[in-house]
Structure formats: C-alpha cells, structure tokens
Tab-separated table of C-alpha atoms and ligand atoms in Angstrom:
chain	number	residue	atom	x	y	z
E	1	MET	CA	6.587	-17.961	-4.429
E	2	GLU	CA	3.914	-15.505	-3.290
E	3	LYS	CA	0.539	-16.666	-1.972
E	4	LYS	CA	-2.421	-15.297	-0.068
E	5	TYR	CA	-3.480	-17.274	2.992
E	6	GLY	CA	-6.301	-15.535	4.875
E	7	ASN	CA	-5.001	-12.089	5.722
E	8	PHE	CA	-1.430	-13.235	5.216
E	9	THR	CA	0.619	-12.543	2.140
E	10	ILE	CA	3.274	-15.252	2.204
E	11	ILE	CA	6.477	-14.809	0.245
E	12	VAL	CA	9.058	-17.600	0.111
E	13	LYS	CA	12.518	-16.907	-1.287
E	14	GLU	CA	15.438	-19.199	-1.987
E	15	ASP	CA	17.681	-18.066	0.844
E	16	TYR	CA	18.294	-15.580	3.633
E	17	ASP	CA	19.778	-12.943	1.351
E	18	ASN	CA	16.803	-12.932	-1.005
E	19	ALA	CA	14.317	-12.972	1.880
E	20	SER	CA	16.139	-9.985	3.419
E	21	ALA	CA	15.929	-8.140	0.084
E	22	VAL	CA	12.156	-8.633	-0.027
E	23	ALA	CA	11.754	-7.456	3.575
E	24	ALA	CA	13.868	-4.371	2.843
E	25	ASP	CA	11.707	-3.688	-0.234
E	26	VAL	CA	8.506	-3.820	1.819
E	27	ILE	CA	9.992	-1.281	4.248
E	28	THR	CA	11.368	0.911	1.451
E	29	LYS	CA	7.976	1.035	-0.263
E	30	PHE	CA	6.339	1.890	3.044
E	31	VAL	CA	8.788	4.752	3.670
E	32	LYS	CA	8.304	6.122	0.161
E	33	THR	CA	4.519	6.242	0.544
E	34	ASN	CA	4.648	7.334	4.212
E	35	PRO	CA	7.732	9.559	4.476
E	36	ALA	CA	6.706	10.663	7.995
E	37	GLY	CA	5.413	7.223	9.011
E	38	VAL	CA	5.972	5.276	12.223
E	39	LEU	CA	7.993	2.076	11.871
E	40	GLY	CA	8.252	-0.641	14.499
E	41	LEU	CA	11.665	-2.348	14.487
E	42	ALA	CA	13.128	-5.586	15.799
E	43	THR	CA	16.518	-6.957	16.823
E	44	GLY	CA	18.038	-10.429	16.495
E	45	SER	CA	19.940	-12.208	13.749
E	46	THR	CA	16.989	-12.279	11.363
E	47	PRO	CA	16.681	-8.533	10.572
E	48	GLU	CA	20.419	-7.918	10.133
E	49	GLY	CA	20.250	-8.610	6.389
E	50	THR	CA	17.173	-6.406	6.039
E	51	TYR	CA	18.945	-3.561	7.828
E	52	SER	CA	22.067	-3.776	5.709
E	53	LYS	CA	19.932	-3.642	2.568
E	54	LEU	CA	18.051	-0.624	3.915
E	55	ALA	CA	21.381	1.095	4.612
E	56	GLU	CA	22.480	0.359	1.013
E	57	ALA	CA	19.214	1.756	-0.362
E	58	ASN	CA	19.610	4.871	1.773
E	59	HIS	CA	23.208	5.409	0.564
E	60	ALA	CA	22.066	4.970	-3.005
E	61	GLY	CA	19.476	7.721	-2.468
E	62	LYS	CA	16.587	5.314	-2.979
E	63	VAL	CA	14.934	5.899	0.388
E	64	ASP	CA	14.856	8.804	2.811
E	65	PHE	CA	14.415	8.180	6.556
E	66	SER	CA	14.747	11.819	7.640
E	67	ASN	CA	11.113	12.132	8.743
E	68	ILE	CA	10.526	8.542	9.841
E	69	THR	CA	9.884	7.729	13.503
E	70	THR	CA	10.858	4.320	14.910
E	71	PHE	CA	9.928	2.301	17.975
E	72	ASN	CA	11.805	-0.889	18.819
E	73	LEU	CA	9.998	-3.867	20.241
E	74	ASP	CA	12.100	-4.498	23.297
E	75	GLU	CA	15.238	-4.109	25.367
E	76	TYR	CA	16.935	-6.098	28.098
E	77	HIS	CA	16.608	-4.786	31.661
E	78	PRO	CA	18.768	-3.731	33.345
E	79	ILE	CA	21.323	-2.912	30.674
E	80	SER	CA	23.254	0.209	29.799
E	81	LYS	CA	22.968	1.703	26.315
E	82	THR	CA	26.745	1.415	25.924
E	83	ASN	CA	26.735	-2.340	26.593
E	84	ASP	CA	27.455	-3.948	23.235
E	85	GLN	CA	24.705	-6.512	23.896
E	86	SER	CA	22.025	-3.856	24.455
E	87	TYR	CA	19.471	-3.514	21.705
E	88	ASP	CA	20.148	0.215	21.739
E	89	TYR	CA	23.750	-0.542	20.719
E	90	PHE	CA	22.647	-3.179	18.177
E	91	MET	CA	20.285	-0.770	16.432
E	92	ARG	CA	22.920	1.957	16.175
E	93	GLN	CA	25.507	-0.500	14.834
E	94	LYS	CA	23.234	-2.303	12.404
E	95	LEU	CA	20.983	0.494	11.170
E	96	PHE	CA	20.752	3.939	12.712
E	97	ASN	CA	24.439	4.872	12.216
E	98	HIS	CA	24.104	4.030	8.522
E	99	ILE	CA	20.905	5.860	7.527
E	100	ASN	CA	19.771	9.463	7.563
E	101	ILE	CA	17.331	9.043	10.444
E	102	ASN	CA	16.915	11.863	12.956
E	103	PRO	CA	18.214	10.452	16.282
E	104	SER	CA	15.431	12.232	18.157
E	105	ASN	CA	12.867	10.199	16.184
E	106	VAL	CA	14.354	6.893	17.363
E	107	HIS	CA	12.833	5.117	20.368
E	108	LEU	CA	13.754	2.004	22.327
E	109	PRO	CA	12.586	1.037	25.797
E	110	ASN	CA	15.208	2.369	28.198
E	111	GLY	CA	17.018	-0.493	29.900
E	112	GLU	CA	18.556	1.959	32.381
E	113	ALA	CA	15.256	3.392	33.689
E	114	ASP	CA	12.821	2.317	36.388
E	115	PRO	CA	11.142	-0.562	34.542
E	116	HIS	CA	7.525	0.026	35.502
E	117	ALA	CA	7.541	3.788	34.858
E	118	GLU	CA	9.421	3.195	31.590
E	119	CYS	CA	6.777	0.768	30.292
E	120	VAL	CA	3.968	3.258	30.917
E	121	ALA	CA	5.994	6.063	29.314
E	122	TYR	CA	6.928	3.934	26.278
E	123	GLU	CA	3.358	2.876	25.587
E	124	ALA	CA	2.265	6.541	25.872
E	125	LYS	CA	4.983	7.631	23.413
E	126	ILE	CA	3.724	5.107	20.848
E	127	GLU	CA	0.173	6.351	21.314
E	128	ASP	CA	1.270	9.993	21.030
E	129	ALA	CA	3.005	9.172	17.744
E	130	GLY	CA	-0.335	7.887	16.435
E	131	GLY	CA	0.522	4.192	16.775
E	132	ILE	CA	2.750	1.996	14.640
E	133	CYS	CA	2.050	1.821	10.909
E	134	LEU	CA	4.382	-1.031	9.921
E	135	GLN	CA	5.872	-3.381	12.512
E	136	LEU	CA	8.845	-5.573	11.604
E	137	LEU	CA	8.921	-8.822	13.585
E	138	GLY	CA	11.019	-11.938	13.938
E	139	ILE	CA	9.849	-15.007	15.819
E	140	GLY	CA	11.659	-16.867	18.591
E	141	ALA	CA	12.023	-20.647	18.335
E	142	ASN	CA	9.556	-20.748	21.261
E	143	GLY	CA	7.032	-18.590	19.340
E	144	HIS	CA	7.753	-15.328	21.112
E	145	ILE	CA	7.327	-11.970	19.406
E	146	GLY	CA	9.244	-9.162	21.042
E	147	PHE	CA	9.875	-10.628	24.482
E	148	ASN	CA	6.287	-11.833	24.818
E	149	GLU	CA	7.154	-15.324	25.975
E	150	PRO	CA	4.820	-18.358	26.040
E	151	ASP	CA	2.249	-17.559	28.720
E	152	THR	CA	-1.279	-18.220	29.916
E	153	HIS	CA	-2.532	-14.948	28.405
E	154	PHE	CA	-1.609	-12.403	25.738
E	155	PRO	CA	-0.116	-9.333	27.495
E	156	LYS	CA	-1.766	-6.165	26.214
E	157	LYS	CA	0.716	-3.360	26.751
E	158	THR	CA	4.404	-2.625	27.103
E	159	HIS	CA	5.512	-4.468	30.208
E	160	TYR	CA	8.419	-5.646	32.317
E	161	CYS	CA	8.910	-9.368	31.898
E	162	ALA	CA	11.061	-12.336	32.837
E	163	LEU	CA	12.809	-14.034	29.930
E	164	ASP	CA	11.944	-17.638	29.216
E	165	LYS	CA	14.721	-20.133	29.989
E	166	SER	CA	14.779	-21.099	26.286
E	167	THR	CA	15.272	-17.435	25.299
E	168	ILE	CA	18.155	-17.049	27.752
E	169	ILE	CA	19.787	-20.138	26.241
E	170	ALA	CA	19.088	-18.988	22.652
E	171	ASN	CA	20.506	-15.502	23.332
E	172	SER	CA	23.534	-16.771	25.272
E	173	ARG	CA	25.267	-17.146	21.889
E	174	PHE	CA	25.885	-13.388	22.052
E	175	PHE	CA	27.191	-13.400	25.634
E	176	GLU	CA	30.128	-15.062	27.391
E	177	SER	CA	27.726	-17.499	29.045
E	178	ALA	CA	24.022	-17.977	29.799
E	179	ASP	CA	24.669	-16.479	33.257
E	180	ASP	CA	25.551	-13.166	31.615
E	181	VAL	CA	22.237	-12.864	29.747
E	182	PRO	CA	19.929	-10.398	31.548
E	183	LYS	CA	16.992	-12.253	33.073
E	184	ASN	CA	14.448	-9.499	32.474
E	185	ALA	CA	13.350	-7.206	29.708
E	186	LEU	CA	10.958	-4.454	28.676
E	187	THR	CA	8.746	-5.350	25.739
E	188	MET	CA	5.838	-4.017	23.769
E	189	GLY	CA	2.790	-6.110	24.610
E	190	ILE	CA	0.979	-8.380	22.206
E	191	GLY	CA	-1.745	-5.701	22.147
E	192	THR	CA	0.791	-2.986	21.267
E	193	ILE	CA	2.119	-5.124	18.402
E	194	PHE	CA	-1.337	-6.177	17.266
E	195	ASN	CA	-2.408	-2.522	16.992
E	196	ALA	CA	0.145	-1.937	14.220
E	197	LYS	CA	-1.708	-1.367	10.959
E	198	GLU	CA	0.550	-3.767	9.138
E	199	ILE	CA	2.960	-6.495	10.243
E	200	LEU	CA	6.072	-7.646	8.396
E	201	LEU	CA	7.122	-10.998	9.851
E	202	VAL	CA	10.496	-12.302	8.660
E	203	VAL	CA	11.374	-15.920	9.419
E	204	THR	CA	14.526	-17.635	8.178
E	205	GLY	CA	16.453	-20.843	8.786
E	206	GLU	CA	15.444	-24.444	9.339
E	207	GLY	CA	15.395	-23.889	13.100
E	208	LYS	CA	12.199	-21.849	12.669
E	209	ALA	CA	10.304	-24.289	10.395
E	210	ASP	CA	8.361	-25.967	13.218
E	211	ILE	CA	7.381	-22.861	15.123
E	212	ILE	CA	6.188	-20.856	12.117
E	213	ASP	CA	4.084	-23.844	11.063
E	214	LYS	CA	2.540	-23.930	14.560
E	215	ALA	CA	2.027	-20.168	14.636
E	216	LEU	CA	0.268	-20.127	11.276
E	217	PHE	CA	-1.677	-23.402	11.294
E	218	GLY	CA	-1.961	-24.282	14.996
E	219	LYS	CA	-4.574	-22.997	17.411
E	220	ILE	CA	-4.386	-19.431	18.633
E	221	ASP	CA	-2.736	-19.965	21.970
E	222	PRO	CA	-0.705	-17.687	24.280
E	223	GLN	CA	1.731	-20.612	24.573
E	224	VAL	CA	2.629	-19.709	20.965
E	225	PRO	CA	2.470	-15.901	21.205
E	226	ALA	CA	2.903	-15.353	17.436
E	227	SER	CA	-0.264	-17.384	16.782
E	228	ILE	CA	-2.288	-14.251	17.577
E	229	LEU	CA	-1.133	-12.907	14.202
E	230	GLN	CA	-3.636	-15.271	12.571
E	231	LEU	CA	-6.229	-12.658	13.577
E	232	HIS	CA	-4.333	-9.606	12.348
E	233	PRO	CA	-5.866	-7.932	9.275
E	234	LYS	CA	-2.630	-7.410	7.358
E	235	VAL	CA	0.488	-9.559	7.691
E	236	THR	CA	3.272	-10.021	5.163
E	237	LEU	CA	5.248	-13.153	6.039
E	238	VAL	CA	8.636	-13.373	4.325
E	239	MET	CA	10.558	-16.633	4.631
E	240	ASP	CA	13.459	-18.465	3.123
E	241	LYS	CA	12.859	-22.002	1.856
E	242	ALA	CA	14.363	-23.576	4.962
E	243	ALA	CA	11.933	-21.829	7.318
E	244	ALA	CA	9.008	-22.547	4.973
E	245	ALA	CA	9.745	-26.292	4.713
E	246	LYS	CA	6.705	-27.355	6.767
E	247	ILE	CA	4.361	-24.631	5.556
E	248	SER	CA	4.972	-24.722	1.799
E	249	PRO	CA	3.203	-28.055	1.160
E	250	LYS	CA	0.092	-26.714	2.951
E	251	LEU	CA	-0.293	-23.566	0.869
W	1	PGA	P1	16.594	-14.296	15.875
W	1	PGA	O1	15.577	-13.887	17.030
W	1	PGA	O2	16.269	-13.401	14.725
W	1	PGA	O3	17.934	-14.008	16.462
W	1	PGA	O4	16.334	-15.721	15.576
W	1	PGA	C1	14.244	-13.722	16.717
W	1	PGA	C2	13.470	-13.461	17.975
W	1	PGA	O5	13.860	-13.977	19.030
W	1	PGA	O6	12.470	-12.743	17.894
C-alpha cells in the first residue's frame, strides 16, 4: 500500500523484511541521483535490515557510496568507540565495514569528547557539509527521534541530553542491566533533523503502532517529539503492517 497523506508518502509492507527493502531502495535511489550527497543515519533495531540490504546492493555493484558523506543522529555519552554498545561500533558492524564508504566521510557525535564542545563542533560540521539531504529515522516507543526525548520544547541544535527512563529501560536489552546503560547522550536537535531536505522514517513492529498513530494524527507536541514531522515538507514513512495497524484504517 502506498498513499499520500499531507506531505507524507506512506508505504505499508507485509513485514519487516519487505519494509527494510523499501527503505533501502529509497536510500539507493537517493545515492544514485546524489552520488556526493549527505545522508543522515540512525541506529537501533529498526534500520538493521535496511543496512544489510544496502550492503548487499553495494556488493552487487548496484550502489556506490564512495563519495557519500554521512552524519549519525546520536551517540551515548560517555562511551568509547571500541565499546560494543557504542553507536560508532554499531555503525561499523552493521554498515560501514560492508560498503565502499570513505571512512573520512563518516561522522558520529564523539562519545569520548567534551560533550558541550562536541555538540557545537558536530552542528558546525553538518552545516559545513551543506546540511543533510536525506535523514533516516526510527521512532522510540516514547516518540523520540534521535535522543530528543519527550520535553516541554523542541530542542533546536545538537545537544547533550539526559536519556528518558523509558529509553534506558528500552535500551537495556543490549546491556547486562539497565544500570549499565549510559544516562546521557549527544544528539542532533529537532531543528537539525527538521532541516534535512527529506526524511525517511521507518517504523516496524506492533510495539510502535500506538506511538506512530499519535505522531501522525495527534497534536504537534514536544511530548511526542516525532509529531513535529507533521510540518516537514517531505517525509517518506515506511512501515510494516504491524506498526501500521492503527494508522491504516485512517488513511
Ligand atoms: P529501535 O529504536 O529501532 O531499536 O526500536 C528506535 C529509536 O529508539 O529511535
């Protein structure tokens, strides 16, 4: 199913694998038309399928990342790049080690640096690169995008933040215990994300059905950070049927 809803193009596929294939296709098409473009990338369970399909396409010679620049949304702080729970490590394992990207074109917030100076430097690097053309996003069950947690306002720029309790619990599945999850992070701001020319939001699994419904049809509210995307001029929302369960009847 593919439908237009305001500035959203909404694509619903049978399952995670097919949704990941569509997301990878959107990115592949972008890279083909913008071989020196700037891609915003995300971590989490959702994009893993997309990344493995991009790696396959790259191996098959269908897409060339050699001139692409990337900026990731976020990173824990403090965390070392060698920690296997760092997003730096995740991105190398899941994508960068498997595609022909130039390592010097790859950017993540540095979880080892002074957090405040790093946020200013990261935002400046994005600006110097001309801004993000296509930003890949997932959504947290609490509505966060990047680590922009439910709040009283929409943070504008890359900033140092405290993780929401619900995020610490959600992410503890990757750590020994919730106590081992870093309590802070560096994240692009809502403004940084919103400035991307195009957004690719991928949402899968029944656990996301409520929040994506709220984000798309609820009021625009910093308590649901992703709701700001209702105002973005160009969003492609790719879902599996389970995530779309609440939305589909409304389209
Ligand atoms: P998930 O995380 O893909 O692991 O569900 C998404 C997010 O928190 O943005």
